[in-house]
Amino acid sequence: MPEKILLQQYRSTRQHSCTLCAPLQTEDYIPQPREFASPPKWHLAHTTWFFEEMVLKVYLNDYQIYHEQFSYLFNSYYHTIGDRAIRTERGAITRPSVKEVYQYREYVDKNIEHLLSNSPNKEILTLVKLGINHEQQHQELLITDLKHTFSLNPIFPVYRSNFNLVKDKNEDSGWLKMEEGIYEIGHNDDSFCYDNEQGMHKVYLHNYQLSKALVTNEEYIEFIEAGGYENFNYWLDEGWNWVQENNIQRPLYWFNIEDKWHFYTLSGLKQIDPEAILAHISYYEAQAFATWKQCRLPTEFEWEAASEKLIYGKRWEWTNSAYLPYPGYKMAAGAVGEYNGKFMINQMVLRGGSVATPANHGRPTYRNFFHPQLQWQFTGIRLAK
Amino acid sequence: MPEKILLQQYRSTRQHSCTLCAPLQTEDYIPQPREFASPPKWHLAHTTWFFEEMVLKVYLNDYQIYHEQFSYLFNSYYHTIGDRAIRTERGAITRPSVKEVYQYREYVDKNIEHLLSNSPNKEILTLVKLGINHEQQHQELLITDLKHTFSLNPIFPVYRSNFNLVKDKNEDSGWLKMEEGIYEIGHNDDSFCYDNEQGMHKVYLHNYQLSKALVTNEEYIEFIEAGGYENFNYWLDEGWNWVQENNIQRPLYWFNIEDKWHFYTLSGLKQIDPEAILAHISYYEAQAFATWKQCRLPTEFEWEAASEKLIYGKRWEWTNSAYLPYPGYKMAAGAVGEYNGKFMINQMVLRGGSVATPANHGRPTYRNFFHPQLQWQFTGIRLAK
Amino acid sequence: MPEKILLQQYRSTRQHSCTLCAPLQTEDYIPQPREFASPPKWHLAHTTWFFEEMVLKVYLNDYQIYHEQFSYLFNSYYHTIGDRAIRTERGAITRPSVKEVYQYREYVDKNIEHLLSNSPNKEILTLVKLGINHEQQHQELLITDLKHTFSLNPIFPVYRSNFNLVKDKNEDSGWLKMEEGIYEIGHNDDSFCYDNEQGMHKVYLHNYQLSKALVTNEEYIEFIEAGGYENFNYWLDEGWNWVQENNIQRPLYWFNIEDKWHFYTLSGLKQIDPEAILAHISYYEAQAFATWKQCRLPTEFEWEAASEKLIYGKRWEWTNSAYLPYPGYKMAAGAVGEYNGKFMINQMVLRGGSVATPANHGRPTYRNFFHPQLQWQFTGIRLAK
Amino acid sequence: MPEKILLQQYRSTRQHSCTLCAPLQTEDYIPQPREFASPPKWHLAHTTWFFEEMVLKVYLNDYQIYHEQFSYLFNSYYHTIGDRAIRTERGAITRPSVKEVYQYREYVDKNIEHLLSNSPNKEILTLVKLGINHEQQHQELLITDLKHTFSLNPIFPVYRSNFNLVKDKNEDSGWLKMEEGIYEIGHNDDSFCYDNEQGMHKVYLHNYQLSKALVTNEEYIEFIEAGGYENFNYWLDEGWNWVQENNIQRPLYWFNIEDKWHFYTLSGLKQIDPEAILAHISYYEAQAFATWKQCRLPTEFEWEAASEKLIYGKRWEWTNSAYLPYPGYKMAAGAVGEYNGKFMINQMVLRGGSVATPANHGRPTYRNFFHPQLQWQFTGIRLAK
């Protein structure tokens, strides 16, 4: 019975969020040092609010909402549901306490489990699946946001001593050759996907090659040492402005200490392993590196068409595709419809998933997207030519 | 002989810039009220500098450059050629005078004509063609920038009494149906084109329809009166922020005077003709209008594939395609290579040309591009579904 | 013995900081929602750091500093002591934990008490006195910063149910007349004062009158209802810009709910008592109100000369004096010298003390100072003419 | 007859504005590259508008205003007179032309002369005097604004070949000692003054000394070479931030070319004369220099009390007094009242007048005022101790 499996997935996903927070002290749940980096407490509450707002309030008879104001406090961008707490003020919301947020989670969990145990209809199953995937996305954000907050602390806090996520290496090398022709792109079976993957359609691709390995720290250090950050020829015009105005000279979290490259990891400050895969670069840096290498970044279609033959999942790979709708794309009605479509401007697609992506969350058709200057995700570079 | 034709084109293009400036007073040549709107004097000088820098200095023996510092003053974004005057300071450059800039034009014209009359090689012909097309682009910018400067003056100056460019109407109606299949996109003959149109390639298009008419003022007023600017559901998230932060409530240059819609035109303030074609809207507004109409904007590929059957050239039509390289795109080496490729981020493609585009400048493969919030070009909306 | 009294003062001051924090949850210790509003944890640690840095490290033999990096983390503006954590990032410093900060306090307290119990020299006594006064200042900031953080939370947290600091009323009325003549201004005995009060000097004052009562909520509501925020005539030019750009229409923390004025207090949202004394207004608002009343604000000299006859201490009273040095003012050498003198620009003097000022902290010569747009202190208005 | 003398003054003042503009080309009349630097055309028109608005419209029967919209275009900050063109958009106002502005001047001159020739009443005489002084202020601004605009042009235009205003030297040296006591400050006879000088009053001054000479380039170069711009100890906190954020390393208009100090003057780029008097420094720089010299800046009262014995008029001398009202200060009613009082916040007083101040414009009681970061006036330093 699919609802049993779903219930199982629900439980394990919900539990995983708590497991991720186990090493945190109460203080760590609070800060939002940048607009893009939300507090752990907010992630825990917001993912819970999603189930309450989208599922329980609509489908569970006589459901008593946990607290009237939580819908205001833990909403994110869903304009269709009342006012929203200003996005940049999340760090000021010390109450409800962390403990209360965990109680809120338990309350909602109990009700969702009740609902799933009593012959839920198809709409419920669909929305719970969406809620699970939504929470998985926030699990990755929780980790990347926490890393960012900790990185601003001069004492470089340790999240867990064995949690250096950026020490992994390539398992393949060389170039994958792909043939010219028509390929089918987009999601095409009954399994879960987001609306932005739907609208399976044909694209025509010309001959191309993809690197089987991602760019390593060593290769990127060559770029730095070759003056990559000082030569505008490699950069898009806006990328060059970004470099100049922010005095960018290296990937995020990198430090040059006594002439040795170090970086901040969730296990503290570490010396960089040259053979490990590069992380925390912006699209601008990815594009500049590719130009310096006399290569380019792949399009998202090239990536997806080749995905069966790629070893991926270590870094979100910047593609040279802007985040735009597929043919026939329709936003869902209401708040669920705000999930994806409204962000289809000025962002670039990333493919493949990262070391921080929860297991079973990714798939070849998955379209992640961020603004080109952002570096705080576990982003990397796969070259194309 | 191609060089004779080219010489003819050179002369008429150069003359046309002067003709456009004939109604100006000396004062009008100076201001740069926004970073995007350059002074007429700068346009006249910069297009001249292009011929001097790219052609005369390289190909004409013993060429004496007109003035050492002009290359600094009238360069634009070409990082490869020395320092550049800060883009936002163009309005402070009162010297050289307007008269000197015209003398500079004459000096360069004389030399280019000499060069073209003496068996020019193919590189010269190619660069002069590029320079002509470059100047044609600046002719359009000169008009749109001037309109913007004048629009900021509360006395609404008249450029020419018979120069209301936004009174034109549609000449066709209904929907054009296009069949699914493979189409060839990009430039594919010996005629001039920019590097961003090259790399002719195949794309696969699914069934689609394009409106034969562009959106009119009347239709857009319906959108306004239906609360289009107050309902976030129609807008991209960044579009909605743009609306809120800038208090946008109507297209650029529109004024509501005693309950009647007026707009500023280069012939002064006029009452709006409801049947005329809408102009001066941002991509955000185009996208919101299309959503409200339960339609969408076409991709640039849909547009190009259908272009033979469209009546176009009245407005730059916002497409739903981001400005990105075609397969096989290569930036040219040196300064010429900075022309297009470095802007391939965060901009949307516009197709078709406008009433301000010089005759013979447009073509079906032409890719114009601007940031999604900009309104000062003669931009319009063609719906797709 | 003065050191016994001082030890007593040290203990009670240190204890008072802890008492103020007793109602807090761990979460409340963390946020810094605005640059001006530091976290409670930071206040607790910074005041402790002051004793460690200025006293223990210098005067206690073999003192082991508690943690090397605390001097970096909990320094404020003292440029002379190493690098400093960026002022705006205090909210990201989740580690050390709240508990560790209390341990740090205990460790430093133990050492200071040891030092004070062993025949401390005069420099030590002077610096400990300074540290006590420094901590008292931060006690007031702790309360005002906390109020600001809580006010940003839509659920309006209650700090303590009986802690509405802004319900107090005037105890006197009418005008105090002061005679023309020479008055002595500044600190003039052996008791503690800051360097900015020293340099007792003579000033010549002309006839003036001061209101014995501070402006009440009722009077200020009249100003609002008379269109005070809509009429530029009452405002300084920069004040008017501040009103326009920030859409200021009422004092900070005021809300108009169903046509009744409410405000946020540390006891939660309350209806305003018209007879209570106004609080939380900027200098701009104080000056505009005074102009509307056809009065003016007193200078700090007029205030000090009359202070014996005034009932003060309820609100920090904006004066019409800029914060500038007294004749003969000299900054102390080293870090202590950064305490006051470097802020003598673009700030206005406030006199009198507020309901949040610790007992025995104020005195007639005390010079407080803030930028003219700031509202988050317990500021009020005394009229002069 | 005083009106004859006034008419004479009117004519010569009006003529002087035209004389100052004689070396300009039409293009030079237009730009406003910074908010603080208005175009010459605007200065010419605004000073004329003052006479039309304040005098002719009120006191001349049947006066026909020159152009309805000029009052909108050439108003400055006078909120009481209709809307105003946005301050930062003055550079976009190309029409009316320069020629029309000169015609406007002639028209108003004719009418003012008519009014002054027909038994003007006292109010008229007072306002015309104010208008003359207002125009003199703008003559100085015209020169300093023009210098700023020209300085942004990489070709360093020459205004007049013999117009290097910053080559003058000190004519005295040593220290002037002043006795403690009561001094009278403020304007005290029938001659013209601004409202901010009125309210003659007594101040008590303690012993002080003023340098008879102003700081020279040579002395300031010593400060630079001693690391003055790198050591925060000399700077106010906001001054240090200003240095850091704007990368300030030298006075405005200074350039270090092949290890020699040069500066831009209205006669073009010149090598600096070490013995000439320093110009174009901010209050922050003046204060830092004084601190480095172990001196201080004088208060405006110290300056005025000593003014009889000082050789002044070469540089506007930054004082350590904030711009605040004198005892008994009352803003005049209506637009005239907006002249001075509304700026009494966040600005510092300057005394003495500069090489760009029109003859007969200054006086010992004159209070000039600017924000502490501004450098574009001919500002200098007189030390006190």
XYZ file of N, CA and C in Angstrom, chain D residues 14 146 211 219 252 378-379:
21
model
N 25.126 91.249 -10.302
C 24.542 90.509 -11.433
C 25.554 90.383 -12.571
N 31.985 74.080 -10.617
C 32.621 73.955 -11.930
C 33.960 73.238 -11.802
N 46.717 79.942 15.719
C 47.828 80.118 14.792
C 47.506 81.275 13.852
N 53.189 71.175 5.235
C 52.867 70.578 6.532
C 51.926 69.381 6.352
N 41.302 66.330 -1.815
C 40.605 66.275 -3.101
C 41.440 66.993 -4.161
N 36.861 75.600 -0.953
C 38.252 75.975 -0.673
C 38.444 76.041 0.840
N 38.552 74.850 1.429
C 38.605 74.717 2.875
C 40.041 74.554 3.355
